[in-house]
Structure formats: C-alpha cells, structure tokens
Tab-separated table of C-alpha atoms in Angstrom:
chain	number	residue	atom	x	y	z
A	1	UNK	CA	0.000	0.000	0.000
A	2	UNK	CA	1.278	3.773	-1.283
A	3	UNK	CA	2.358	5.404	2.254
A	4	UNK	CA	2.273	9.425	1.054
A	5	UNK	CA	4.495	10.085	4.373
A	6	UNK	CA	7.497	7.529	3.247
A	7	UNK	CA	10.693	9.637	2.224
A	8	UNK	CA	10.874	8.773	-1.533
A	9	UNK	CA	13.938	7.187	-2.654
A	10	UNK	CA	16.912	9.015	-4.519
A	11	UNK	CA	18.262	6.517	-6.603
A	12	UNK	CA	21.342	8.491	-7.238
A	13	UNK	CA	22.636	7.380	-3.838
A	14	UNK	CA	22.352	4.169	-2.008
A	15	UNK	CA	19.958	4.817	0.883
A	16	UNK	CA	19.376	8.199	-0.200
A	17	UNK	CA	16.120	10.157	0.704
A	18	UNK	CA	13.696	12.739	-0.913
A	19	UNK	CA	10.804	14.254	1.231
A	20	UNK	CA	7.753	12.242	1.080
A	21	UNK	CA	4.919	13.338	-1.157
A	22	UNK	CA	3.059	14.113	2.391
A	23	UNK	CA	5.360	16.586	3.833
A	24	UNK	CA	6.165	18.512	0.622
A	25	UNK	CA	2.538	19.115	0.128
A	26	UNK	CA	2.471	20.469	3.563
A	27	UNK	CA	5.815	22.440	2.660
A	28	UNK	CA	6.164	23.383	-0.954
A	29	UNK	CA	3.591	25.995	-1.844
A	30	UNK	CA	3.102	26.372	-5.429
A	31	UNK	CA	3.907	30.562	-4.782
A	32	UNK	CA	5.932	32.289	-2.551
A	33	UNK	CA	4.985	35.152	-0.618
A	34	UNK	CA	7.947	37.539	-2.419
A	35	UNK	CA	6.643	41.406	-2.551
A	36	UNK	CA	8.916	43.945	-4.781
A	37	UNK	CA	10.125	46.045	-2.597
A	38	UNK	CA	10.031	50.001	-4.560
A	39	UNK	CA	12.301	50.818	-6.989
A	40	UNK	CA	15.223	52.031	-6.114
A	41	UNK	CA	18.718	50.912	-5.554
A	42	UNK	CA	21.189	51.427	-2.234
A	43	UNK	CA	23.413	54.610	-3.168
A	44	UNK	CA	26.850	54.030	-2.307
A	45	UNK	CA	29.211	51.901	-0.710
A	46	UNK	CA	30.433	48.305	-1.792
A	47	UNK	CA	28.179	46.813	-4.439
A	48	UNK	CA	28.280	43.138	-4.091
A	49	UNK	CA	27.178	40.103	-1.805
A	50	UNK	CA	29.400	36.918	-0.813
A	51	UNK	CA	26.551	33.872	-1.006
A	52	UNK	CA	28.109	31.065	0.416
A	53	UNK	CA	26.614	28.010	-1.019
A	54	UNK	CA	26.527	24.373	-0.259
A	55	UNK	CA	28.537	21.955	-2.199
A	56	UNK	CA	27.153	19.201	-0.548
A	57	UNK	CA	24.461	16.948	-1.587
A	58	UNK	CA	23.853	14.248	1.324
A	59	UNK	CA	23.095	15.022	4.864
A	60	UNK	CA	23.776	11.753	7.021
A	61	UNK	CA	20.580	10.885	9.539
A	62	UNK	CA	20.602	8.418	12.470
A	63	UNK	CA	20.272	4.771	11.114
A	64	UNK	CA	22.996	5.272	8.147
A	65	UNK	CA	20.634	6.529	5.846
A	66	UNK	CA	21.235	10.133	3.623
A	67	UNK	CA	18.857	12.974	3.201
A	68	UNK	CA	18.992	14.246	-0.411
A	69	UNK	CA	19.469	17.962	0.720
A	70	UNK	CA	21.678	21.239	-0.798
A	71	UNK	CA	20.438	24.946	-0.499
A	72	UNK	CA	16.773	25.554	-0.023
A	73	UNK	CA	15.350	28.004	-3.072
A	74	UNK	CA	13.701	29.674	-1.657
A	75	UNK	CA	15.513	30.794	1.069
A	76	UNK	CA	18.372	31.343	-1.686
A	77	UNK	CA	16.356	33.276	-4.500
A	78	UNK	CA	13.665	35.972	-2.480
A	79	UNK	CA	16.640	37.431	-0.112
A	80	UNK	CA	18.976	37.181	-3.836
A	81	UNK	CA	15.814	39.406	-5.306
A	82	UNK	CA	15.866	41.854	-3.296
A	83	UNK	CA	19.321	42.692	-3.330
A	84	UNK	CA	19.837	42.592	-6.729
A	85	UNK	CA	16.487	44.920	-6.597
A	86	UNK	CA	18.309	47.265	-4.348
A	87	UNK	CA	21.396	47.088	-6.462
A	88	UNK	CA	23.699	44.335	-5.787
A	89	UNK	CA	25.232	41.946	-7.331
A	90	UNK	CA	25.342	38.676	-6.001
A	91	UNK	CA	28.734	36.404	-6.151
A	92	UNK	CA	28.198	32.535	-5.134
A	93	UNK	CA	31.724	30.828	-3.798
A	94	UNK	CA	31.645	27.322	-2.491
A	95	UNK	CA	34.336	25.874	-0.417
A	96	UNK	CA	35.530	23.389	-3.316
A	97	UNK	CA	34.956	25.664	-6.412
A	98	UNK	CA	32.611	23.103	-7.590
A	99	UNK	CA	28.918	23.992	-8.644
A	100	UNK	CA	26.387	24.811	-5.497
A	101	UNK	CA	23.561	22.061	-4.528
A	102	UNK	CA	19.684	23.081	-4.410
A	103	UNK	CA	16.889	21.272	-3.192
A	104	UNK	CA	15.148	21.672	-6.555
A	105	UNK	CA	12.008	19.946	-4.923
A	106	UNK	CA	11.360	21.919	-2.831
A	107	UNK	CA	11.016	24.945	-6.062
A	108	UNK	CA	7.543	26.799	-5.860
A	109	UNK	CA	6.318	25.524	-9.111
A	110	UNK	CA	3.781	27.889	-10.597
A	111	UNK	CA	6.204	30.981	-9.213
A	112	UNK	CA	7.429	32.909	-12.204
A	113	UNK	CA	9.271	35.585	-10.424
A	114	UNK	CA	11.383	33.204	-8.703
A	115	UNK	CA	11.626	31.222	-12.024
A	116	UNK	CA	13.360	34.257	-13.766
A	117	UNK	CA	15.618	34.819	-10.606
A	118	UNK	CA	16.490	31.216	-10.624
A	119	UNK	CA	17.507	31.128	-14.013
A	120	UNK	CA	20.041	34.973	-13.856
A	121	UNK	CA	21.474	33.079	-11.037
A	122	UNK	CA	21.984	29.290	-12.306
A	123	UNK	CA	25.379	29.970	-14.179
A	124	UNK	CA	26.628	31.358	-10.767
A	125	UNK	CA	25.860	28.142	-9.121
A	126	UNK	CA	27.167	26.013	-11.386
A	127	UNK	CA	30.291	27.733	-11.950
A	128	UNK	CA	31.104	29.516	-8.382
A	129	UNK	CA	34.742	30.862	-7.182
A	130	UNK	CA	36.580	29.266	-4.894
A	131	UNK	CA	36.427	30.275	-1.784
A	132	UNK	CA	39.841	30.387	-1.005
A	133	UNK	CA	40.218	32.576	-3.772
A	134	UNK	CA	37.872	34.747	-2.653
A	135	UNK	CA	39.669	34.924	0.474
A	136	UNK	CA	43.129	35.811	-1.106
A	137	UNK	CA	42.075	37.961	-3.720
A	138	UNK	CA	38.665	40.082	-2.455
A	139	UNK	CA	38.730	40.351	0.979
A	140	UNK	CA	40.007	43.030	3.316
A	141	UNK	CA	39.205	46.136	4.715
A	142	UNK	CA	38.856	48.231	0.976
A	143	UNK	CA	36.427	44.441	-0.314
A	144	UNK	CA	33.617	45.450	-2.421
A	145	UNK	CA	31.578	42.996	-0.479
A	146	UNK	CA	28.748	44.637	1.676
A	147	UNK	CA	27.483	41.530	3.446
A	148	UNK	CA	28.165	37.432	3.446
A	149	UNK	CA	24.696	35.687	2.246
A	150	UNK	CA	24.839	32.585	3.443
A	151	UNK	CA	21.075	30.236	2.648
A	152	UNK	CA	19.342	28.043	4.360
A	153	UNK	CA	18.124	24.090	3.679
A	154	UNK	CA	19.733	21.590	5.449
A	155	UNK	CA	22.847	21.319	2.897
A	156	UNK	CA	24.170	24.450	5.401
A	157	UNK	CA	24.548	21.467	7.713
A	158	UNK	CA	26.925	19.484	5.748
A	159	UNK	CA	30.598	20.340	5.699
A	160	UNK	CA	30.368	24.358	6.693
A	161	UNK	CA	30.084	24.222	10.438
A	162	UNK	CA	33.457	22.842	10.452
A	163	UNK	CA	35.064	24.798	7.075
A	164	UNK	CA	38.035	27.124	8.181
A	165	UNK	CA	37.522	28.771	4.890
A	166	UNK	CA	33.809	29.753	6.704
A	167	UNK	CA	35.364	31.265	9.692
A	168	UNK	CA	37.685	33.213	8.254
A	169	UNK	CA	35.245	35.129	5.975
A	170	UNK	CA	32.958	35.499	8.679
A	171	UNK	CA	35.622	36.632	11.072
A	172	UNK	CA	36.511	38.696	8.318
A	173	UNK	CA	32.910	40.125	8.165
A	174	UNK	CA	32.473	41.244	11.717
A	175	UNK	CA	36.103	42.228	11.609
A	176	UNK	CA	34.845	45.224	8.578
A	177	UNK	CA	32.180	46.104	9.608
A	178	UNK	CA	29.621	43.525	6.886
A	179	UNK	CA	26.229	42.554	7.420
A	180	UNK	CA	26.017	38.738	7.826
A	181	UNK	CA	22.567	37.354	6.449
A	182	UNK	CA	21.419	34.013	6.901
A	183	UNK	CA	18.303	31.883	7.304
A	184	UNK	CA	16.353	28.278	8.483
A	185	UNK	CA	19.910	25.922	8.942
A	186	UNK	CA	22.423	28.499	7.446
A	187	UNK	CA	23.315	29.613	11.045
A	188	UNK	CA	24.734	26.351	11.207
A	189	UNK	CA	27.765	28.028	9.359
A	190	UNK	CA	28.512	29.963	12.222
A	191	UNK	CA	29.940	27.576	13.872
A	192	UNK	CA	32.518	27.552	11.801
A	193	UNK	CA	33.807	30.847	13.449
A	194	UNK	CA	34.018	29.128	16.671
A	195	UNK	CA	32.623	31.579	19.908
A	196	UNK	CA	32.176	34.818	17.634
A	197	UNK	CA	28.866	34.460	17.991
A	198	UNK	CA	28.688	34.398	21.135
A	199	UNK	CA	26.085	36.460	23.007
A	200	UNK	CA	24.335	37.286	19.730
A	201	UNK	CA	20.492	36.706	18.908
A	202	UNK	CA	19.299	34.557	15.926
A	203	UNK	CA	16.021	33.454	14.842
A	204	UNK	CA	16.654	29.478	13.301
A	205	UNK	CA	14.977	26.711	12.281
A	206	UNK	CA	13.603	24.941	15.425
A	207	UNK	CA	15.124	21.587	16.498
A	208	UNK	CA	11.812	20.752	17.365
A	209	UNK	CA	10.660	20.033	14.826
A	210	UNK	CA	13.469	18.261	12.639
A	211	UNK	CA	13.274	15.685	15.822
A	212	UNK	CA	9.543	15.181	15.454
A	213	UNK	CA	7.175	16.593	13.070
A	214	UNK	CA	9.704	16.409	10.020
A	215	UNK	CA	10.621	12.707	10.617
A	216	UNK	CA	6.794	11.555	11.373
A	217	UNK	CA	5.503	13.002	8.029
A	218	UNK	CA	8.728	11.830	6.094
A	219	UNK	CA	10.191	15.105	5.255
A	220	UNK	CA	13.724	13.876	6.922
A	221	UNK	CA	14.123	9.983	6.343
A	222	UNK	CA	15.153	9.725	9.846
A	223	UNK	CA	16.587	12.224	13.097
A	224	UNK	CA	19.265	14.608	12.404
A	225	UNK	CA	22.708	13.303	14.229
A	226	UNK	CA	23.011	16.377	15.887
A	227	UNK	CA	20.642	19.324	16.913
A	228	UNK	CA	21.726	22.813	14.994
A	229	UNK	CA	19.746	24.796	17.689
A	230	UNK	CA	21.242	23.196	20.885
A	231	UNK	CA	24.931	23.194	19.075
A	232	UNK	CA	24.879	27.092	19.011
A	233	UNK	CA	23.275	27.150	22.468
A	234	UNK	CA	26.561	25.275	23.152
A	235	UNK	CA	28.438	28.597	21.551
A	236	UNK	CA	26.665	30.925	23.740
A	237	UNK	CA	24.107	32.115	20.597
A	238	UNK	CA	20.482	32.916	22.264
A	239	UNK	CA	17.909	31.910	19.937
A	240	UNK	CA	14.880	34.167	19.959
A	241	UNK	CA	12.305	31.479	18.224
A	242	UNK	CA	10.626	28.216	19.599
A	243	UNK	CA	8.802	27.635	16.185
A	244	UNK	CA	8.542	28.070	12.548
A	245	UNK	CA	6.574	31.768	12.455
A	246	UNK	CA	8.626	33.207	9.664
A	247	UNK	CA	10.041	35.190	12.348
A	248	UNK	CA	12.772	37.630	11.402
A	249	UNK	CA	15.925	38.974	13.701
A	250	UNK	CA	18.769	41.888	13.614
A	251	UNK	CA	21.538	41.779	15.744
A	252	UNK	CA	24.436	43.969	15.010
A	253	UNK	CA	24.692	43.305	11.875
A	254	UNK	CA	23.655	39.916	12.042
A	255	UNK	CA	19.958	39.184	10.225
A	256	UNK	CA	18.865	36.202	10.266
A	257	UNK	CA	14.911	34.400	9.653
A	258	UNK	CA	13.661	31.332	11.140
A	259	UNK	CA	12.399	29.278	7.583
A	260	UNK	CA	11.087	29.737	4.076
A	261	UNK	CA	8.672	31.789	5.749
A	262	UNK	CA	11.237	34.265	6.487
A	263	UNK	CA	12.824	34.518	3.600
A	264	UNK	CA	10.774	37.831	1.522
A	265	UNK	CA	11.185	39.510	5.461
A	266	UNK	CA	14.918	38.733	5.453
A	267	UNK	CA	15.610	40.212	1.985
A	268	UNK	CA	13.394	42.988	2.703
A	269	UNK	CA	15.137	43.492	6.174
A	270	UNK	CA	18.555	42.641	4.618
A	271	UNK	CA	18.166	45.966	1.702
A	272	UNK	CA	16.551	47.987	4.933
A	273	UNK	CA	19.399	47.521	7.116
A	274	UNK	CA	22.483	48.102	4.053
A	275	UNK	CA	20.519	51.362	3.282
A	276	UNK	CA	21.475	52.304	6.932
A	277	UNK	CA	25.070	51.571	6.824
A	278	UNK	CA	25.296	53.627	3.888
C-alpha cells in the first residue's frame, strides 16, 4: 500500500532520501509570498554580496541513511531578489569551487518571479569561485563585499560548520564592519567561526521540529545526528524562536529568519538595514 508520508527514494545514492509526497505538500507551496520592494537601488558603498553556497548533496541521519538535501530556493532566491532589486550583485563561492547544490524539490512551481531569478542566477551556481580565492584575492578592509549571504536548507549542515575557509570570511565580516545574512539551517555556518557568535540573537529553524514533526511526516528519512539549535546554544548564541513563524531577527549586523517563511522579510530586512550603513 502507497504510504504518502514515506521519504521517496533518490536513486542516485544508495539509501538516499527525498521528502515524502506528504510533507512537501504540507511544505512546498506552489507561490511564494515575495513582494517587490520600490524601486530604487542602495546609493553608495560596496556593491556586491558573498553567497556562500553548499557543495554538498547528502546530509547523514541516524540509522545510516542520507537525506537528499543542498540549499533551499527559496531561502536562496527571495533574499537574492531583493538585493539585486536594491542594487547588488550577487557572487556565489563554495568551499571546493565546484557547482552549489539546491533542493530543486522543494522549487515553488507555478512561481514565475522566482523562475526568472532562478535562471540569472543558475550559471553562478554552477560555476562559483573558490572560496579560497575569494579569500586571497577580495577580501580586506577596501572588499567590495557589503554583506556574506549565506542560505538556508539543510545542505548548510553538511561540511560548513566545520570549514576554516567559513570562519575566516565570517571573522573577516564582523572584523569590517559587513552585514552577515542568513536563514532556516544556514546559522549552522557559524559555527565555523568558533565563539564569535557568542552572546548574539538569531532566529533558526527549530530543532523541534526536525526531531519530530519532520521525521513523522517523512520530510527527513530519519533524526538529524546532531541538533543545529542546541549546538549554538553550546556557543553561547540565544535563539529568539521556539517555532517556525517566519520570524525575522537583527543583531548587530547579524539578520537572520527562522524558515522559508522568512525569507521575503529577510531580503526585505537585509536591503533595509544596508541602506542604513550607507
């Protein structure tokens, strides 16, 4: 008998997962929520925006199984919009070089904005720098970077909480003076940057729910090997969200959104809070 709430298999992978049918009908809305903000770009200042992407493709769960994962898109594409609507450009560097991973199931289907964002961006994620390069050739105090973008999905679990090439460019960030933005699991890459975190505020996705609700309907194929929420607890970051509201969060110049749900808020807030600086 068809079970709707079964992760479906990825048969790239042995024991690889996609979200049931269940959960992504409970998840995936055909549209997003994304709102043009009104025309007009940010005036001066440094013109571009570090996205950090995932490289990674397989997220390991208790049991030995793999969650098909990457970058969520939509928590990659609305905050994109709105920068490039305020004026930015948007650079994509993964840690290898090699092309950035999306969660291409979890795409609002019948979303055409998001569509024609997608597509500007794709040759940026499939041929990003290197982050290392970036490091030794763009950063310092003079960059032209005005903020590290770094997106959610669960992919931002895989490989940069523990990336040295991570930490250094957000060290570098809060070292000049950038905005950091970052959503759902992307906070998990600031653990990379060890306790610099420490004593800030972030809104992120609830562990609550990737330890129930998410493995009951089949959206994970099984619990998460570690908790993202209690790890930066463990860093001394205070998280100001219990659930999945769409709840946005400034700190410094840390902004950061709890889920998809955040995402059009974080861009919006993201443009809002640049304007300031400048």
């Amino acid at each position: 008998m068809f079970d709707s709430k079964k992760p479906q298999p990825d048969t790239a992978e042995h024991d690889a997962w996609f979200p049931s049918e269940f959960s992504l009908a409970q998840y995936v809305p055909p549209m997003t929520d994304y709102e043009a903000a009104e025309p007009g770009t940010v005036a001066s200042g440094p013109r571009k925006i570090l996205m950090i992407a995932t490289d990674e493709r397989y997220l390991p769960v208790e049991g030995g199984q793999l969650f098909s994962t990457g970058n969520h898109p939509v928590e990659t594409l609305l905050p994109v919009m709105h920068l490039v609507q305020a004026g930015y450009e948007v650079e994509v560097a993964t840690p290898s070089g090699l092309m950035a991973k999306l969660e291409l199931w979890a795409f609002p289907a019948k979303d055409q904005a998001v569509k024609d964002a997608y597509e500007a961006l794709l040759p940026k994620l499939k041929a990003p720098k290197k982050l290392a390069d970036v490091i030794a050739h763009e950063l310092g105090a003079g960059s032209d970077y005005a903020a590290v973008f770094i997106p959610g999905g669960h992919g931002a679990m895989i490989g940069l909480p523990s990336d040295e090439q991570v930490g250094t460019v957000l060290r570098w960030a809060l070292d000049n003076d950038r905005h950091i933005i970052t959503l759902c699991h992307g906070p998990a890459a600031l653990l990379a940057a060890g306790d610099a975190f420490a004593g800030y505020k972030i809104a992120v996705f609830p562990d609550s729910l990737d330890e129930g609700a998410n493995v009951k309907i089949g959206y994970l194929p099984g619990k998460l090997t570690w908790a993202l929420g209690e790890r930066l607890k463990q860093r001394g970051v205070e998280l100001v969200n219990d659930g999945m509201t769409g709840a946005v969060h400034a700190d410094r110049l840390l902004l950061t959104g709890d889920s998809p749900l955040a995402a059009n808020a974080l861009g919006q807030l993201a443009v809002e809070k640049l304007r300031e600086r400048v």
